[in-house]
Short mmCIF file of C-alpha atoms in Angstrom, two decimals:
data_model
loop_
_atom_site.label_atom_id
_atom_site.label_comp_id
_atom_site.label_asym_id
_atom_site.label_seq_id
_atom_site.Cartn_x
_atom_site.Cartn_y
_atom_site.Cartn_z
CA MET A 299 -165.13 -27.39 -91.58
CA SER A 300 -166.31 -28.30 -94.69
CA GLU A 301 -169.83 -29.93 -95.08
CA PRO A 302 -171.86 -32.34 -94.22
CA TRP A 303 -170.16 -32.69 -90.92
CA THR A 304 -169.89 -29.60 -88.48
CA LEU A 305 -167.85 -29.41 -85.20
CA LEU A 306 -170.95 -28.54 -83.14
CA GLY A 307 -172.70 -31.85 -84.44
CA LEU A 308 -170.14 -33.99 -82.86
CA PRO A 309 -171.01 -36.04 -79.35
CA GLY A 310 -167.70 -35.11 -78.08
CA PRO A 311 -167.74 -31.36 -78.86
CA GLY A 312 -171.39 -31.45 -77.61
CA GLY A 313 -170.94 -32.92 -74.56
CA HIS A 314 -167.79 -30.22 -73.87
CA LEU A 315 -169.81 -27.47 -74.48
CA GLU A 316 -172.18 -28.82 -71.98
CA SER A 317 -169.70 -28.89 -69.66
CA VAL A 318 -168.80 -25.24 -70.14
CA ASN A 319 -172.27 -24.43 -70.20
CA ALA A 320 -172.83 -26.33 -66.70
CA ASP A 321 -170.03 -24.31 -64.95
CA LEU A 322 -171.61 -20.85 -66.07
CA ALA A 323 -174.91 -21.79 -64.98
CA GLU A 324 -173.67 -22.70 -61.85
CA GLY A 325 -172.37 -19.06 -61.35
CA MET A 326 -168.97 -20.08 -61.58
CA SER A 327 -166.62 -18.28 -64.15
CA CYS A 328 -164.71 -20.14 -66.87
CA VAL A 329 -161.54 -19.76 -68.34
CA TRP A 330 -162.10 -21.70 -71.87
CA LEU A 331 -158.41 -22.53 -73.24
CA LEU A 332 -158.96 -23.40 -77.14
CA PRO A 333 -155.79 -24.24 -79.65
CA ASP A 334 -154.05 -21.49 -81.55
CA GLU A 335 -155.38 -23.15 -85.02
CA PHE A 336 -159.41 -23.03 -83.61
CA VAL A 337 -158.65 -19.27 -83.72
CA ASP A 338 -157.12 -18.97 -87.39
CA ASN A 339 -159.85 -21.02 -88.37
CA GLY A 340 -162.71 -19.76 -87.18
CA PHE A 341 -163.53 -22.69 -84.92
CA ALA A 342 -163.11 -20.91 -81.42
CA ASP A 343 -165.72 -17.93 -82.76
CA ALA A 344 -168.33 -20.97 -83.60
CA LEU A 345 -167.82 -22.22 -80.42
CA VAL A 346 -167.89 -19.58 -77.95
CA ASP A 347 -171.28 -18.29 -80.03
CA GLU A 348 -172.44 -21.83 -79.53
CA VAL A 349 -172.17 -21.36 -75.73
CA ALA A 350 -173.21 -17.43 -75.43
CA ASN A 351 -176.06 -17.98 -77.00
CA ASN A 352 -177.49 -20.68 -74.29
CA HIS A 353 -176.85 -18.09 -71.58
CA ASP A 354 -177.92 -14.36 -70.95
CA SER A 355 -174.74 -13.09 -71.96
CA LEU A 356 -173.31 -9.30 -72.59
CA PRO A 357 -170.17 -9.46 -75.50
CA VAL A 358 -167.72 -7.54 -74.27
CA PRO A 359 -166.20 -5.16 -77.50
CA PRO A 360 -162.66 -5.63 -78.31
CA PRO A 361 -160.43 -2.35 -78.28
CA GLU A 362 -160.86 -0.14 -80.89
CA GLY A 363 -158.02 0.32 -83.52
CA THR A 364 -155.26 -2.24 -83.86
CA PRO A 365 -152.84 -2.99 -81.45
CA CYS A 366 -149.80 -1.37 -84.51
CA SER A 367 -151.76 1.03 -85.86
CA ALA A 368 -150.38 4.12 -83.74
CA TRP A 369 -146.73 2.43 -84.43
CA GLU A 370 -146.97 2.92 -88.00
CA GLU A 371 -148.17 6.76 -87.93
CA ALA A 372 -144.41 7.14 -85.76
CA VAL A 373 -142.14 5.80 -88.67
CA PRO A 374 -140.11 8.45 -89.93
CA PRO A 375 -140.88 9.34 -93.70
CA PRO A 376 -137.53 8.61 -96.12
CA ARG A 377 -134.85 11.05 -96.18
CA VAL A 378 -134.25 12.83 -99.40
CA GLY A 379 -130.74 13.04 -100.17
CA GLN A 380 -129.50 16.61 -100.57
CA PRO A 381 -126.14 18.26 -101.62
CA THR A 382 -124.57 20.01 -98.61
CA ASN A 383 -122.08 23.01 -98.01
CA ASP A 384 -122.05 22.30 -94.21
CA LEU A 385 -119.05 19.88 -94.97
CA PRO A 386 -115.38 21.11 -95.84
CA PRO A 387 -114.19 20.59 -99.19
CA TRP A 388 -111.90 17.44 -98.26
CA ALA A 389 -115.06 16.07 -96.41
CA ARG A 390 -117.24 16.43 -99.56
CA ASP A 391 -114.51 14.61 -101.77
CA ALA A 392 -114.13 11.80 -99.22
CA PHE A 393 -117.69 10.96 -98.12
CA SER A 394 -119.90 12.24 -100.97
CA ALA A 395 -121.34 8.81 -101.24
CA LEU A 396 -122.73 9.31 -98.02
CA ALA A 397 -125.11 12.50 -98.89
CA ASP A 398 -128.27 10.23 -99.07
CA PHE A 399 -127.93 10.06 -95.53
CA ASP A 400 -128.56 14.16 -94.69
CA ALA A 401 -131.40 15.21 -92.48
CA PRO A 402 -135.05 15.02 -93.85
CA THR A 403 -136.62 17.76 -95.36
CA SER A 404 -139.06 17.79 -92.72
CA PRO A 405 -139.68 17.08 -89.03
CA VAL A 406 -140.26 13.26 -87.79
CA ALA A 407 -144.13 13.03 -86.74
CA VAL A 408 -143.97 11.54 -83.16
CA ALA A 409 -147.45 9.82 -82.60
CA THR A 410 -148.40 8.07 -78.96
CA LEU A 411 -150.50 4.75 -78.88
CA PRO A 412 -154.02 5.57 -78.03
CA ARG A 413 -154.99 4.68 -74.63
CA THR A 414 -156.62 1.11 -74.90
CA THR A 415 -159.73 0.69 -72.19
CA SER A 416 -159.47 -2.56 -70.20
CA VAL A 417 -161.90 -5.00 -70.37
CA ALA A 418 -163.57 -3.81 -67.09
CA GLU A 419 -163.63 -0.13 -68.59
CA ARG A 420 -165.49 -1.30 -71.91
CA ILE A 421 -167.97 -3.28 -69.69
CA ALA A 422 -168.49 -0.31 -67.86
CA GLN A 423 -168.38 2.25 -70.80
CA GLN A 424 -170.89 0.02 -72.64
CA LEU A 425 -173.36 -0.48 -70.08
CA ASP A 426 -173.01 3.53 -69.17
CA LEU A 427 -172.29 2.55 -65.37
CA ASP A 428 -171.39 4.99 -62.77
CA VAL A 429 -168.43 4.35 -61.65
CA ASP A 430 -167.44 7.63 -59.41
CA GLY A 431 -169.00 6.26 -56.07
CA TRP A 432 -166.54 3.10 -56.47
CA SER A 433 -163.19 2.56 -55.93
CA ASP A 434 -162.68 1.08 -59.51
CA GLU A 435 -164.69 -0.04 -62.22
CA ILE A 436 -164.51 -4.12 -60.89
CA ARG A 437 -166.59 -3.26 -58.02
CA ALA A 438 -169.37 -1.28 -60.26
CA ILE A 439 -169.50 -4.33 -62.36
CA VAL A 440 -169.92 -6.84 -59.54
CA THR A 441 -172.57 -4.98 -57.77
CA GLU A 442 -174.43 -3.83 -61.05
CA PRO A 443 -178.23 -4.93 -60.63
CA GLN A 444 -177.88 -4.74 -64.92
CA LEU A 445 -175.52 -7.46 -64.71
CA ARG A 446 -176.93 -9.67 -62.09
CA GLY A 447 -176.74 -13.69 -63.03
CA ARG A 448 -175.09 -12.33 -67.16
CA VAL A 449 -172.19 -14.18 -68.72
CA LEU A 450 -169.59 -11.38 -69.46
CA VAL A 451 -168.20 -13.02 -72.75
CA VAL A 452 -164.36 -12.04 -73.50
CA ARG A 453 -161.93 -13.58 -76.43
CA GLY A 454 -158.65 -13.39 -75.37
CA TRP A 455 -157.17 -13.39 -79.02
CA ARG A 456 -158.99 -9.88 -79.35
CA GLU A 457 -156.90 -8.56 -76.44
CA TRP A 458 -153.85 -6.35 -76.54
CA ASP A 459 -152.86 -6.55 -72.76
CA ARG A 460 -152.15 -9.84 -71.10
CA ASP A 461 -151.73 -8.76 -67.84
CA SER A 462 -154.58 -6.24 -67.84
CA LEU A 463 -156.93 -9.13 -69.11
CA ALA A 464 -155.20 -11.41 -66.27
CA SER A 465 -155.58 -8.71 -63.54
CA VAL A 466 -159.60 -8.60 -64.65
CA LEU A 467 -160.10 -12.16 -64.52
CA ALA A 468 -158.57 -12.64 -61.06
CA ARG A 469 -159.72 -9.82 -59.35
CA LEU A 470 -163.57 -9.90 -60.62
CA THR A 471 -164.00 -13.85 -59.72
CA SER A 472 -162.57 -13.26 -56.51
CA GLN A 473 -164.78 -9.71 -55.86
CA VAL A 474 -168.02 -11.91 -56.05
CA LYS A 475 -167.17 -13.96 -53.34
CA GLU A 476 -166.09 -10.84 -51.41
CA GLU A 477 -169.30 -9.07 -52.28
CA GLY A 478 -171.20 -12.48 -50.75
CA LEU A 479 -173.04 -13.00 -53.92
CA GLN A 480 -175.02 -15.79 -54.30
CA PRO A 481 -173.77 -17.97 -57.35
CA ALA A 482 -177.36 -17.49 -59.34
CA ASP A 483 -176.59 -13.64 -58.67
CA ARG A 484 -173.23 -13.52 -59.27
CA PRO A 485 -172.23 -11.67 -62.78
CA ARG A 486 -169.70 -14.38 -64.35
CA LEU A 487 -167.01 -14.36 -67.16
CA LEU A 488 -166.78 -16.58 -69.90
CA LEU A 489 -162.97 -16.38 -71.03
CA ALA A 490 -162.39 -18.06 -74.42
CA THR A 491 -158.49 -17.74 -75.09
CA ARG A 492 -155.23 -19.05 -76.24
CA GLU A 493 -153.02 -20.11 -73.85
CA ARG A 494 -150.25 -17.38 -75.22
CA ASP A 495 -153.27 -14.65 -74.51
CA LEU A 496 -152.88 -14.51 -70.56
CA PRO A 497 -148.94 -14.58 -68.68
CA ARG A 498 -148.13 -17.74 -67.25
CA THR A 499 -149.11 -17.85 -63.96
CA ALA A 500 -152.26 -16.23 -64.59
CA LEU A 501 -154.32 -19.61 -64.29
CA ASP A 502 -152.32 -20.04 -60.92
CA ARG A 503 -153.75 -17.00 -59.17
CA LEU A 504 -157.52 -17.87 -60.01
CA ASP A 505 -159.93 -18.50 -57.10
CA GLN A 506 -161.09 -22.14 -57.67
CA MET A 507 -164.53 -21.42 -55.44
CA THR A 508 -165.63 -19.12 -58.20
CA THR A 509 -163.82 -20.44 -61.27
CA ARG A 510 -163.13 -23.38 -63.52
CA VAL A 511 -160.37 -23.78 -66.24
CA ARG A 512 -161.49 -25.83 -69.18
CA TRP A 513 -158.68 -26.95 -71.84
CA TRP A 514 -160.12 -28.31 -75.04
CA TRP A 515 -158.19 -31.72 -74.62
CA GLY A 516 -159.91 -35.09 -74.94
CA VAL A 517 -162.52 -33.96 -76.43
CA VAL A 518 -162.54 -35.83 -79.36
CA GLY A 519 -163.15 -39.52 -79.38
CA ARG A 520 -163.42 -42.54 -81.67
CA LEU A 521 -167.12 -41.80 -82.19
CA ASP A 522 -166.31 -38.70 -83.64
CA THR A 523 -163.43 -39.36 -85.75
CA ALA A 524 -165.64 -42.27 -87.07
CA VAL A 525 -168.80 -40.07 -87.73
CA VAL A 526 -166.41 -37.55 -89.76
CA VAL A 527 -164.82 -40.30 -91.87
CA ALA A 528 -167.85 -42.11 -92.52
CA THR A 529 -170.04 -39.07 -93.78
CA ALA A 530 -167.02 -37.75 -95.64
CA ARG A 531 -166.05 -40.79 -97.48
CA PRO A 532 -168.37 -41.04 -100.84
CA GLY A 533 -167.89 -45.03 -100.40
CA SER A 534 -168.94 -45.57 -97.37
CA ARG A 535 -172.50 -44.81 -98.33
CA ARG A 536 -172.42 -47.34 -100.85
CA ALA A 537 -170.97 -50.14 -99.25
CA THR A 538 -174.25 -51.18 -97.09
CA SER A 539 -175.77 -51.98 -100.42
CA SER A 540 -173.18 -53.53 -102.24
CA THR A 541 -171.57 -56.86 -102.18
CA ARG A 542 -169.95 -57.85 -99.29
CA LYS A 543 -166.31 -57.58 -100.69
CA ALA A 544 -166.68 -54.07 -101.34
CA ALA A 545 -167.88 -53.67 -98.13
CA LEU A 546 -165.15 -55.40 -96.06
CA ARG A 547 -162.57 -53.07 -98.42
CA GLU A 548 -164.72 -49.87 -97.51
CA THR A 549 -165.46 -51.24 -93.61
CA VAL A 550 -161.41 -51.82 -93.20
CA ALA A 551 -160.65 -48.33 -95.06
CA ILE A 552 -162.74 -46.78 -92.46
CA GLU A 553 -161.15 -48.43 -89.65
CA VAL A 554 -157.63 -47.42 -90.59
CA ILE A 555 -158.62 -44.14 -91.50
CA THR A 556 -160.25 -43.46 -87.92
CA GLU A 557 -157.25 -44.98 -86.38
CA VAL A 558 -154.17 -43.26 -87.91
CA ALA A 559 -156.39 -39.71 -88.29
CA GLY A 560 -157.01 -40.25 -84.28
CA PRO A 561 -158.11 -36.36 -83.17
CA ASP A 562 -157.13 -34.87 -85.98
CA LEU A 563 -160.56 -34.47 -87.61
CA ARG A 564 -159.27 -32.33 -91.08
CA LEU A 565 -156.70 -35.39 -91.39
CA ALA A 566 -159.57 -37.92 -90.99
CA GLU A 567 -161.65 -35.70 -93.79
CA HIS A 568 -158.81 -35.50 -96.41
CA LEU A 569 -158.15 -39.09 -96.07
CA ALA A 570 -161.57 -40.08 -96.42
CA THR A 571 -161.92 -38.09 -99.51
CA THR A 572 -158.74 -38.86 -101.22
CA TRP A 573 -157.52 -42.16 -99.97
CA ASP A 574 -158.14 -45.12 -102.58
CA GLY A 575 -158.10 -47.68 -99.51
CA LEU A 576 -154.57 -48.80 -100.55
CA ILE A 577 -151.80 -49.27 -97.87
CA ALA A 578 -149.21 -49.03 -99.82
CA SER A 579 -150.27 -45.57 -100.87
CA LEU A 580 -151.03 -44.14 -97.39
CA ASP A 581 -147.63 -42.94 -96.26
CA ASP A 582 -147.53 -40.74 -99.36
CA ILE A 583 -151.36 -39.10 -99.18
CA ILE A 584 -150.03 -38.12 -95.56
CA GLU A 585 -146.79 -37.08 -96.42
CA ASP A 586 -148.56 -34.65 -99.20
CA TRP A 587 -151.38 -33.47 -96.67
CA ALA A 588 -148.14 -32.31 -94.27
CA SER A 589 -146.52 -30.53 -96.95
CA ALA A 590 -149.60 -28.74 -97.52
CA LEU A 591 -150.29 -27.51 -94.48
CA GLY A 592 -146.52 -26.58 -93.80
CA VAL A 593 -146.62 -28.16 -90.40
CA ASP A 594 -143.71 -29.91 -88.74
CA CYS A 595 -143.69 -30.27 -84.98
CA ARG A 596 -140.56 -30.77 -83.36
CA PRO A 597 -140.69 -34.61 -82.71
CA VAL A 598 -141.23 -35.69 -78.85
CA PRO A 599 -138.74 -38.93 -78.07
CA THR A 600 -140.78 -40.07 -75.53
CA LEU A 601 -144.30 -39.25 -74.90
CA PRO A 602 -145.43 -37.99 -71.51
CA ARG A 603 -147.96 -39.49 -69.26
CA PRO A 604 -151.26 -39.01 -69.91
CA THR A 605 -153.08 -36.32 -68.45
CA THR A 606 -156.84 -35.72 -68.48
CA ASN A 607 -157.40 -32.16 -67.71
CA HIS A 608 -155.03 -30.35 -69.62
CA PRO A 609 -151.89 -31.19 -72.40
CA PRO A 610 -149.01 -31.88 -70.83
CA HIS A 611 -146.29 -28.83 -71.65
CA GLU A 612 -143.60 -31.38 -73.85
CA LEU A 613 -146.98 -31.14 -76.06
CA ARG A 614 -148.25 -27.51 -76.03
CA PRO A 615 -146.40 -26.73 -78.96
CA ALA A 616 -147.88 -29.77 -81.02
CA TRP A 617 -151.34 -28.71 -79.25
CA ARG A 618 -151.79 -25.11 -80.17
CA LEU A 619 -151.52 -25.89 -83.56
CA GLY A 620 -154.27 -28.67 -83.39
CA MET A 621 -151.86 -31.49 -83.77
CA ALA A 622 -151.91 -32.92 -80.40
CA ASP A 623 -154.70 -34.34 -78.12
CA LEU A 624 -155.80 -37.26 -75.59
CA TRP A 625 -157.69 -39.86 -78.29
CA GLU A 626 -159.43 -42.62 -76.43
CA HIS A 627 -157.02 -42.01 -73.03
CA GLN A 628 -153.93 -41.93 -74.81
CA LEU A 629 -151.47 -39.27 -76.26
CA ARG A 630 -151.77 -39.00 -79.83
CA ILE A 631 -149.97 -36.41 -82.16
CA SER A 632 -151.06 -36.39 -85.56
CA PRO A 633 -149.05 -37.84 -88.43
CA ALA A 634 -148.81 -34.73 -90.41
CA ALA A 635 -147.36 -33.05 -87.88
CA VAL A 636 -144.68 -35.94 -87.02
CA ARG A 637 -144.81 -38.13 -90.29
CA PRO A 638 -144.05 -41.26 -88.64
CA ALA A 639 -142.18 -43.91 -90.74
CA ARG A 640 -143.95 -47.37 -91.47
CA GLY A 641 -142.65 -49.81 -89.08
CA GLY A 642 -141.93 -49.63 -85.53
CA LEU A 643 -144.43 -47.80 -83.45
CA GLY A 644 -144.86 -45.63 -86.27
CA LEU A 645 -147.79 -46.02 -89.12
CA ASP A 646 -147.67 -49.58 -89.26
CA LYS A 647 -149.17 -50.00 -85.81
CA MET A 648 -151.87 -47.29 -86.68
CA ILE A 649 -152.88 -49.36 -89.20
CA TRP A 650 -152.93 -52.49 -87.83
CA ARG A 651 -155.13 -51.19 -84.59
CA GLY A 652 -157.50 -49.99 -87.55
CA GLN A 653 -157.12 -53.57 -89.31
CA ASN A 654 -157.57 -55.46 -86.26
CA ARG A 655 -161.08 -53.43 -85.35
CA ALA A 656 -162.64 -54.15 -89.00
CA LEU A 657 -161.41 -57.45 -89.72
CA MET A 658 -161.35 -59.75 -86.28
CA PRO A 659 -164.84 -59.52 -86.40
CA VAL A 660 -165.06 -61.15 -89.95
CA VAL A 661 -162.79 -63.76 -88.80
CA ASP A 662 -164.71 -64.99 -86.04
CA GLU A 663 -168.14 -64.75 -88.16
CA TYR A 664 -166.59 -67.12 -91.15
CA ARG A 665 -164.43 -69.25 -88.58
CA GLU A 666 -168.19 -69.90 -86.84
CA LEU A 667 -169.37 -70.93 -90.58
CA LEU A 668 -166.98 -73.00 -91.54
CA GLU A 669 -166.82 -74.85 -88.55
CA LYS A 670 -170.14 -75.67 -88.77
CA THR A 671 -169.04 -77.15 -92.33
CA PHE A 672 -165.68 -78.64 -90.89
CA ARG A 673 -168.06 -80.77 -88.29
CA GLU A 674 -170.33 -82.10 -90.71
CA ARG A 675 -167.25 -83.82 -92.57
CA VAL A 676 -164.84 -84.68 -89.55
CA SER A 677 -164.60 -87.87 -88.18
CA ARG A 678 -164.57 -88.53 -84.27
CA THR A 679 -161.12 -90.04 -84.51
CA VAL A 680 -159.93 -86.56 -85.90
CA LEU A 681 -161.69 -84.48 -83.22
CA ASP A 682 -160.14 -86.55 -80.86
CA ASP A 683 -156.44 -86.15 -82.36
CA LEU A 684 -157.31 -82.17 -82.42
CA THR A 685 -158.09 -82.49 -78.97
CA GLN A 686 -154.91 -84.44 -77.88
CA GLN A 687 -152.67 -81.78 -79.96
CA GLU A 688 -154.53 -79.16 -77.68
CA ARG A 689 -153.78 -81.11 -74.39
CA ALA A 690 -150.03 -81.52 -75.56
CA ARG A 691 -150.25 -77.30 -75.49
CA GLY A 692 -152.00 -77.58 -72.71
CA THR A 693 -154.83 -75.24 -73.93
CA ALA A 694 -157.27 -78.16 -73.81
CA SER A 695 -159.58 -79.21 -71.00
CA LEU A 696 -162.27 -80.85 -71.86
CA PRO A 697 -162.58 -84.14 -73.95
CA ARG A 698 -164.86 -82.73 -77.02
CA ARG A 699 -163.93 -79.20 -78.09
CA SER A 700 -166.36 -76.61 -77.84
CA VAL A 701 -164.65 -74.29 -80.40
CA LEU A 702 -162.35 -75.32 -83.37
CA GLU A 703 -159.85 -72.74 -84.37
CA LEU A 704 -158.82 -71.84 -87.86
CA GLY A 705 -155.24 -73.55 -87.11
CA ASP A 706 -156.34 -77.01 -86.50
CA MET A 707 -159.02 -77.22 -89.10
CA ALA A 708 -156.23 -75.79 -91.30
CA TRP A 709 -154.27 -78.51 -90.25
CA ALA A 710 -156.53 -81.43 -90.58
CA VAL A 711 -157.75 -80.30 -94.02
CA GLN A 712 -154.03 -79.89 -95.14
CA ASN A 713 -153.13 -83.24 -93.89
CA GLY A 714 -156.17 -84.71 -95.95
CA LYS A 715 -157.78 -86.00 -92.57
CA VAL A 716 -160.84 -83.81 -93.57
CA GLN A 717 -162.40 -82.96 -97.02
CA LEU A 718 -163.85 -79.43 -97.64
CA PRO A 719 -165.16 -77.81 -100.81
CA ARG A 720 -162.81 -76.21 -102.86
CA PRO A 721 -164.38 -72.40 -102.05
CA GLU A 722 -164.55 -73.28 -98.19
CA LYS A 723 -160.57 -74.77 -97.78
CA LYS A 724 -159.86 -71.40 -99.93
CA LEU A 725 -161.71 -69.00 -97.08
CA LEU A 726 -160.15 -71.11 -94.30
CA PHE A 727 -156.68 -71.01 -95.57
CA ILE A 728 -156.74 -67.04 -96.14
CA LEU A 729 -158.76 -66.36 -92.95
CA ARG A 730 -155.85 -68.48 -91.13
CA GLU A 731 -153.18 -65.74 -92.79
CA VAL A 732 -154.79 -62.82 -91.91
CA ARG A 733 -155.61 -63.96 -88.39
CA ASN A 734 -151.93 -64.92 -87.54
CA ALA A 735 -150.53 -61.67 -88.65
CA LEU A 736 -152.97 -59.51 -86.78
CA ALA A 737 -152.12 -61.38 -83.81
CA HIS A 738 -148.49 -60.87 -84.26
CA LEU A 739 -149.31 -56.94 -84.50
CA GLN A 740 -148.43 -57.16 -88.08
CA PRO A 741 -151.03 -54.98 -90.70
CA ILE A 742 -151.92 -57.23 -93.58
CA SER A 743 -150.89 -56.45 -97.09
CA ASP A 744 -153.13 -54.91 -99.99
CA GLU A 745 -152.73 -58.24 -101.49
CA MET A 746 -153.94 -60.26 -98.63
CA LEU A 747 -156.73 -58.38 -97.96
CA GLU A 748 -157.56 -58.52 -101.79
CA HIS A 749 -157.64 -62.63 -101.50
CA LEU A 750 -159.38 -62.58 -98.27
CA ALA A 751 -162.09 -60.19 -100.35
CA ARG A 752 -162.07 -62.84 -103.26
CA ALA A 753 -162.37 -65.66 -100.76
CA LEU A 754 -165.88 -64.27 -99.31
CA PRO A 755 -168.89 -65.92 -100.53
CA ARG A 756 -170.74 -63.84 -103.41
CA ASP A 757 -173.87 -63.95 -101.77
CA GLY A 758 -172.90 -63.27 -98.02
#
């Protein structure tokens, strides 16, 4: 992620790291499942380093070499076509075009894969442990005084053998209990991994008394997204010192970006730095961003029920790409992955949510100011009429209304029962339009937002 914000500086991720640190401090081993995207962009390594630095840790080195280097040596050299006289004349005439497929001029070099040490073997080699007196490396590691209370850090994406990794994980975490070690004295494992780095059943075989499983799931919340948007968007720094109208446009833009991007912080940063705040251009900006990423997740017809601890299986493909998460207790798939259409339950719903959060406080603030002016000019008879109307609708119980709604004030002004100054009258009617649109779950248009901004008092 680019400056001026970092993942580790956000409150949600910070709290998640505290949970992982607490597990390790309690003597528990921790399996930490991270999205594939985090490994690709370097976030995963930064997260692991941050946790490891908080403990007496021992990074376990990865296997030497590369998993395919030896296989590359086993590829036979290209065959060199040579004329041959081993065939009879009729065959040479009929199959002369096959001359290039004669045997190679030199024998094929056959290579064998180098022996890949397991995690346990690498730990033993790293500490020069004498394992001759033990049945295997696991028991030697668990009882080694040098490792008492230490955190063994393994990055699953650097390992080649999933089955071996799962075996070490299961055996080491159960062996510490069999040896009767107190939690503070146990060597514990921090295995940061992608889901595909372990066999499917690996997590089911873990000893829950010695091991915790943590998924990067539900980590990012609204506050995190809002911080990213506010710090990345240049206009947000000027809004507080500019006019009320400019601040209104910027507040709406920030809330819409926050709601639309949700847990997708990359999209949040992109929209914050590129979107002009016009609703009409938002879907095009998202479409261009999605095309640049080259990500297109398979649509999920119906979202599954939210799970608090791990992503549902239906969302795992999108989660691995960093495109799905639990955000504010709701399952969210990034618009950059599914590219929702305007209307229905797609982009319009998210736009409305953002606008509603930004504009309802504004509507309430100015309704209260307009009510003061209205009461100074309204007669008792008109107030009684408004109360009777409310009683007929079953919404009023007091003889004298404590709150005047925008619709009632607009009705009285429109029917000539109350005279308001022109600016207040204009503001009253646009506030009513905005409130009605939001009440019907409809996003307001760019034109309506512009009318509202112009109607606000200049010195407000």
